[in-house]
Amino acid sequence: MYMRRASSLVRCCLQASTRSRQSPAHRGPGVLSSVTGRWRTRGFSSDNGKRLDTSLFVPVEPRNMESPGSDIGAELTQPLNKSEVLNILNKFYRRKEIQKLAAENGLDARLFHQAFISFRRYVMESDPLQVDLHIVLSDICCGVGHMDDIFPFFMRHAKQVFPMLDCMDDLRKISDLRLPPNWYPEARAIQRKIIFHAGPTNSGKTYHAIQRYLGAKSGIYCGPLKLLAHEIYKKSNDAGVPCDLITGEELIHVDPEDEVAVIDEIQMIRDPGRGWAWTRALLGICAQEIHLCGEAAAINLVTELMYTTGEEVEVRNYERLTSLKVLDNALQSLNNLRPGDCIVCFNKNDIFSVSRQIEARGLECAVIYGSLPPGTKIAQANKFNDPDDQCKILVATDAIGMGLNLSIKRIIFNSLVKPSVNEKGEKEIDTISTSQALQIAGRAGRFSSMFKEGEVTTMVQEDLPLLKEILDKPVHAIQAAGLHPTAEQIEMFAYHLPDATLANLVDIFVSLSQVDGHYFVCNIEDFKFVADMIQHIPLNLRSRYVFCTAPINRNLPFVCTSLLKFARQFSRNEPLTFQWICKHVTWPVSPPKTIKDLMHLEAVHDVLDLYLWLSYRFMDMFPDAALVRAIQRELDAIIQTGVHSITKLIRASESRTALQILDETSKDSGGFPDGAPTPGPRRIRGTKSLPANAEPQKASLTSRLVQDGLLTPDMLKQLEKEWMSRHQSRGNQTRLNELDILKKNRKKK
Ligand SMILES: Nc1ncnc2c1ncn2[C@@H]1O[C@H](COP(=O)(O)OP(=O)(O)OP(=O)(O)O)[C@@H](O)[C@H]1O
Ligand SMILES: [Mg+2]
């Protein structure tokens, strides 16, 4: 997220490259030597000690090499006996010397096998066979040649199947990420002053950096959360210093140099998914003064990185401005809530469930989670912050977890486990880190708020010792900064490997890449996901790369299919007009009636965000940004009213959910799994999720069964289990969410 002090919105359009590409295979096989001993190149287990994953090398269908016309080989020698040739080839494959030689030429066992299969097929199926190879095979059949003489031909073929064998040195050079500072010559051309504002949460780091930003002639602020960016945006405009707001993770290059740049929450540089954006900002921003704000754990790394740019770092340390106390008692019951409490959950379902229970106690609460539009988040935050508003409880995800200034007295962790994606791109569920816990806890007792002392605790007593343990752990110094291959690097890779898909290119890139100890390559799963999704759409590489870096949530099917449609329309060179996008999102939209409607509207908001993000990059093809921004604001307002009465939506969803799930269950299982109902209680008592006014004659089979008392709680549980296992594989996230809500509500009963 970037904020720029300038009067007009800054835009950037990446230029599409039209450079023609030529595959190494087109350059011809070169001169072959039949002296096998001379076929030595470097192996792949590589100079940097890192083993290349050759499973990423996707074989390419070899191009037709035989000369047209008559079978000159047969005329010069004799026709080949195919079964004899097959026998020779198989022996060739099994020879230890050949395997060793192949390995020395870059073919590990896997590649050797794949290349051989392809070579054998080529030899057996070519008619006529290349003259030189025909002669060599004929000599071997006659006992005047040696089997090893096949090797050069085999290697020539292998290089066609795996073109990267021929350009490993080039590929290694391109993917050498050991000097990232050199990627930003404009920034290297100026001497920047780096000031690091270090300290715990709520110590005034951002405040001091922003004071300088406000005083400068021009400036840029970069931060991790939309809500935080809005906070700064508002502060700036309130102070009479106009500024613009740009969202999206990509650093937008603009020509003029700024006087001041603020990069907030610099410790995010270690983030396995997004760290690269901080590295890029730190190394690439052209400003006379760069103000970094964040945890002291980043000081050493930043100082080391700045040695390589020749820039000195001035560290300013801050102390916490207010006290923060970890309580000895958990909240235990929502009956113990007090004004100024914020319950932090790590998934949306818990948000809905908790807010519903709070409302059932006659209390009003504000709700903030990541996928809400900024306007809605701000409205909810304002409502909670407003001393005259009766809404004094906040239920939020860690969307409030960094840098924000809210009127929170006490943070209550609903749980301490959070799903995340690790360095390898794998999903994990783990307890939150000390840094995350400190950041979230640090929202309590903000200096600027009415609560000058912060408190932190958990929902359940058993979690409290763990919270204390997490908070007491030292935050280790950050070791490495994230990197991401640039468009230029990928483009150079594509030049050498024109037949590889973009996802395959980045995989090979990451596998080959060399980084020094100060950096790591961020996980690229989201990038690859989009790359695979749009692979079949004809796009030039630059445009394809831009689409792949679009910040989308790949768990939202509507957003993913929208990106796909955008890319398709783009590839046809048909501008995505306002009418087109309205039709696509079926604008105008109705206010949400259920949580599912709300989620859909959030996804529509994301789609409009995507449009705007792409419009910065491709102005001509996404020409109606102003109009889209206008309907996005309207949509934000519609979502705001929905969230305002979120508990009503939850209630509506609950009653629908029960029937929907039961319907689904009956459809999927074809009625009862065992045929006859088991004996037991005749009625599910207090199942509030069934509508009281359901008409028996119109209700679904399952709801009638429930009403007739033929479905017992145990049977329902069993059905749910089966339904879950059937649907899990289909990734029907919304339904599962709804089911979760239902289950939690039943537990309450
Ligand atoms: N010297 C000051 N004068 C007035 N207000 C201040 C001062 N220092 C900090 N504040 C206010 O205190 C609050 C906390 O400060 P700030 O947001 O800068 O903390 P931080 O160290 O950046 O915290 P975090 O690590 O959570 O981002 C803000 O509302 C800020 O405006
Ligand atoms: Mg801050």
Coordinates of C-alpha atoms in Angstrom, one line a residue, residues 535-745:
Q535 CA -1.7 -20.4 -19.2
H536 CA -4.1 -21.2 -22.1
I537 CA -4.8 -17.5 -22.8
P538 CA -2.5 -16.0 -25.4
L539 CA -0.7 -13.1 -23.7
N540 CA 2.7 -11.6 -24.1
L541 CA 5.0 -12.5 -21.2
R542 CA 5.0 -9.0 -19.6
S543 CA 1.2 -8.9 -19.4
R544 CA 1.0 -12.4 -18.2
Y545 CA 3.5 -11.6 -15.4
V546 CA 1.5 -8.5 -14.4
F547 CA -1.7 -10.6 -14.2
C548 CA 0.1 -13.1 -12.1
T549 CA 1.2 -10.5 -9.6
A550 CA -2.3 -9.1 -9.1
P551 CA -3.1 -9.3 -5.4
I552 CA -6.1 -11.7 -5.3
N553 CA -7.4 -14.1 -2.8
R554 CA -7.2 -17.4 -4.6
N555 CA -9.8 -19.0 -2.2
L556 CA -12.5 -16.8 -3.7
P557 CA -13.8 -18.5 -6.9
F558 CA -15.6 -15.4 -8.1
V559 CA -12.5 -13.3 -8.0
C560 CA -10.4 -16.0 -9.7
T561 CA -12.9 -16.5 -12.5
S562 CA -13.1 -12.7 -12.9
L563 CA -9.3 -12.5 -13.3
L564 CA -9.6 -15.2 -15.9
K565 CA -12.3 -13.3 -17.8
F566 CA -10.3 -10.1 -17.6
A567 CA -7.2 -11.8 -19.0
R568 CA -9.3 -13.3 -21.8
Q569 CA -10.9 -10.0 -22.8
F570 CA -7.5 -8.4 -22.5
S571 CA -5.9 -11.0 -24.8
R572 CA -8.6 -10.2 -27.4
N573 CA -7.6 -6.6 -27.2
E574 CA -11.1 -5.7 -26.2
P575 CA -11.1 -2.9 -23.6
L576 CA -12.9 -3.7 -20.4
T577 CA -15.5 -1.0 -20.3
F578 CA -17.7 0.1 -17.5
Q579 CA -20.7 -1.6 -19.1
W580 CA -18.8 -4.8 -19.4
I581 CA -17.7 -4.9 -15.8
C582 CA -21.3 -3.9 -14.6
K583 CA -22.6 -6.9 -16.6
H584 CA -19.9 -9.1 -15.2
V585 CA -20.6 -8.3 -11.6
T586 CA -24.4 -7.9 -12.2
W587 CA -24.4 -4.3 -11.1
P588 CA -26.5 -2.9 -9.5
V589 CA -26.5 -5.4 -6.6
S590 CA -29.0 -5.9 -3.9
P591 CA -28.2 -5.4 -0.2
P592 CA -27.1 -8.7 1.5
K593 CA -29.7 -10.8 3.2
T594 CA -27.5 -13.5 4.5
I595 CA -23.8 -13.9 5.3
K596 CA -23.4 -15.7 2.0
D597 CA -24.7 -12.6 0.2
L598 CA -22.3 -10.5 2.2
M599 CA -19.4 -12.7 1.3
H600 CA -20.4 -12.5 -2.4
L601 CA -20.5 -8.7 -2.2
E602 CA -17.1 -8.7 -0.6
A603 CA -15.8 -10.7 -3.5
V604 CA -17.4 -8.3 -5.9
H605 CA -15.6 -5.5 -4.1
D606 CA -12.4 -7.5 -4.6
V607 CA -13.1 -7.8 -8.3
L608 CA -13.5 -4.1 -8.6
D609 CA -10.3 -3.7 -6.7
L610 CA -8.6 -6.0 -9.2
Y611 CA -10.0 -3.9 -12.1
L612 CA -8.5 -0.8 -10.5
W613 CA -5.2 -2.5 -9.8
L614 CA -5.0 -3.5 -13.4
S615 CA -6.0 -0.1 -14.6
Y616 CA -2.9 1.4 -13.1
R617 CA -0.8 -1.0 -15.2
F618 CA -2.9 -1.1 -18.4
M619 CA -4.8 2.2 -18.7
D620 CA -5.9 1.7 -22.2
M621 CA -7.4 -1.7 -21.6
F622 CA -9.1 -0.8 -18.3
P623 CA -10.2 2.7 -19.3
D624 CA -13.1 3.3 -16.8
A625 CA -11.3 3.4 -13.5
A626 CA -13.1 6.5 -12.3
L627 CA -16.6 5.0 -12.9
V628 CA -15.5 1.7 -11.4
R629 CA -14.2 3.6 -8.3
A630 CA -17.6 5.3 -8.0
I631 CA -19.6 2.0 -8.0
Q632 CA -17.0 0.5 -5.6
R633 CA -17.7 3.3 -3.2
E634 CA -21.5 2.6 -3.5
L635 CA -20.8 -1.1 -3.0
D636 CA -18.7 -0.3 0.1
A637 CA -21.7 1.6 1.5
I638 CA -24.1 -1.3 0.8
I639 CA -21.6 -3.7 2.5
Q640 CA -21.4 -1.2 5.4
T641 CA -25.1 -1.4 6.0
G642 CA -24.9 -5.2 5.8
V643 CA -22.2 -5.3 8.4
H644 CA -24.0 -2.8 10.5
S645 CA -26.7 -5.3 11.0
I646 CA -24.4 -8.3 10.7
T647 CA -26.1 -10.3 13.4
K648 CA -29.3 -10.1 11.5
L649 CA -27.5 -11.6 8.5
I650 CA -26.1 -14.3 10.7
R651 CA -29.5 -15.1 12.1
A652 CA -30.9 -15.3 8.5
S653 CA -28.0 -17.5 7.5
E654 CA -28.5 -19.8 10.4
S655 CA -32.0 -20.6 9.6
R656 CA -31.3 -21.1 5.9
T657 CA -28.2 -23.0 6.6
A658 CA -29.9 -25.7 8.6
L659 CA -32.3 -26.4 5.8
Q660 CA -29.7 -26.2 3.1
I661 CA -27.4 -28.6 4.9
L662 CA -30.1 -31.1 5.5
D663 CA -31.2 -30.8 1.9
E664 CA -27.6 -31.4 0.7
T665 CA -27.2 -34.3 3.1
S666 CA -30.3 -36.0 1.9
K667 CA -29.3 -35.5 -1.8
D668 CA -25.8 -36.7 -1.3
S669 CA -26.5 -39.7 0.8
G670 CA -29.7 -40.7 -1.0
G671 CA -31.6 -40.7 2.3
F672 CA -30.5 -42.5 5.4
P673 CA -27.3 -44.5 5.1
D674 CA -28.7 -47.4 7.0
G675 CA -32.2 -47.3 5.7
A676 CA -34.3 -47.4 8.9
P677 CA -34.0 -44.8 11.6
T678 CA -32.3 -45.9 14.8
P679 CA -34.2 -45.8 18.1
G680 CA -33.5 -42.9 20.4
P681 CA -34.8 -39.5 21.2
R682 CA -37.6 -38.6 18.8
R683 CA -36.9 -35.0 18.5
I684 CA -34.0 -32.6 18.3
R685 CA -34.8 -30.2 21.1
G686 CA -34.0 -26.5 20.9
T687 CA -32.5 -26.7 17.4
K688 CA -33.0 -23.0 16.8
S689 CA -31.6 -23.2 13.4
L690 CA -34.9 -24.6 12.1
P691 CA -37.4 -22.0 11.2
A692 CA -40.3 -22.0 13.6
N693 CA -42.8 -21.3 10.9
A694 CA -41.7 -24.0 8.5
E695 CA -44.7 -25.5 6.8
P696 CA -44.5 -29.2 7.0
Q697 CA -46.0 -29.9 3.6
K698 CA -43.6 -27.6 1.8
A699 CA -40.4 -28.5 3.8
S700 CA -37.7 -30.7 2.4
L701 CA -37.5 -34.4 3.1
T702 CA -34.9 -33.9 5.8
S703 CA -36.6 -31.1 7.6
R704 CA -39.8 -33.1 7.6
L705 CA -37.9 -36.0 9.0
V706 CA -36.5 -33.8 11.7
Q707 CA -39.9 -32.4 12.5
D708 CA -41.5 -35.8 12.5
G709 CA -38.8 -36.8 15.0
L710 CA -37.3 -39.4 12.7
L711 CA -33.9 -37.9 12.6
T712 CA -31.9 -38.1 15.9
P713 CA -29.0 -35.9 16.9
D714 CA -26.6 -38.8 16.4
M715 CA -27.9 -39.5 12.9
L716 CA -27.6 -35.8 12.1
K717 CA -24.0 -35.8 13.3
Q718 CA -23.3 -38.9 11.1
L719 CA -24.9 -37.3 8.1
E720 CA -22.9 -34.1 8.6
K721 CA -19.7 -36.1 8.8
E722 CA -20.5 -37.8 5.5
W723 CA -21.6 -34.6 4.0
M724 CA -18.3 -33.0 5.1
S725 CA -16.1 -35.6 3.7
R726 CA -18.0 -35.5 0.3
H727 CA -17.8 -31.7 0.1
Q728 CA -14.3 -31.2 1.4
S729 CA -12.8 -32.4 -1.8
R730 CA -15.0 -30.0 -3.8
G731 CA -13.6 -27.1 -1.8
N732 CA -17.1 -25.7 -1.1
Q733 CA -15.7 -23.2 1.3
T734 CA -18.9 -21.3 1.9
R735 CA -21.0 -24.3 2.7
L736 CA -18.3 -25.5 5.1
N737 CA -18.3 -22.1 6.8
E738 CA -22.0 -22.3 7.2
L739 CA -21.8 -25.8 8.5
D740 CA -19.3 -24.7 11.0
I741 CA -21.6 -22.0 12.2
L742 CA -24.3 -24.5 12.6
K743 CA -22.1 -26.9 14.5
K744 CA -20.9 -24.2 16.9
N745 CA -24.4 -23.1 17.6

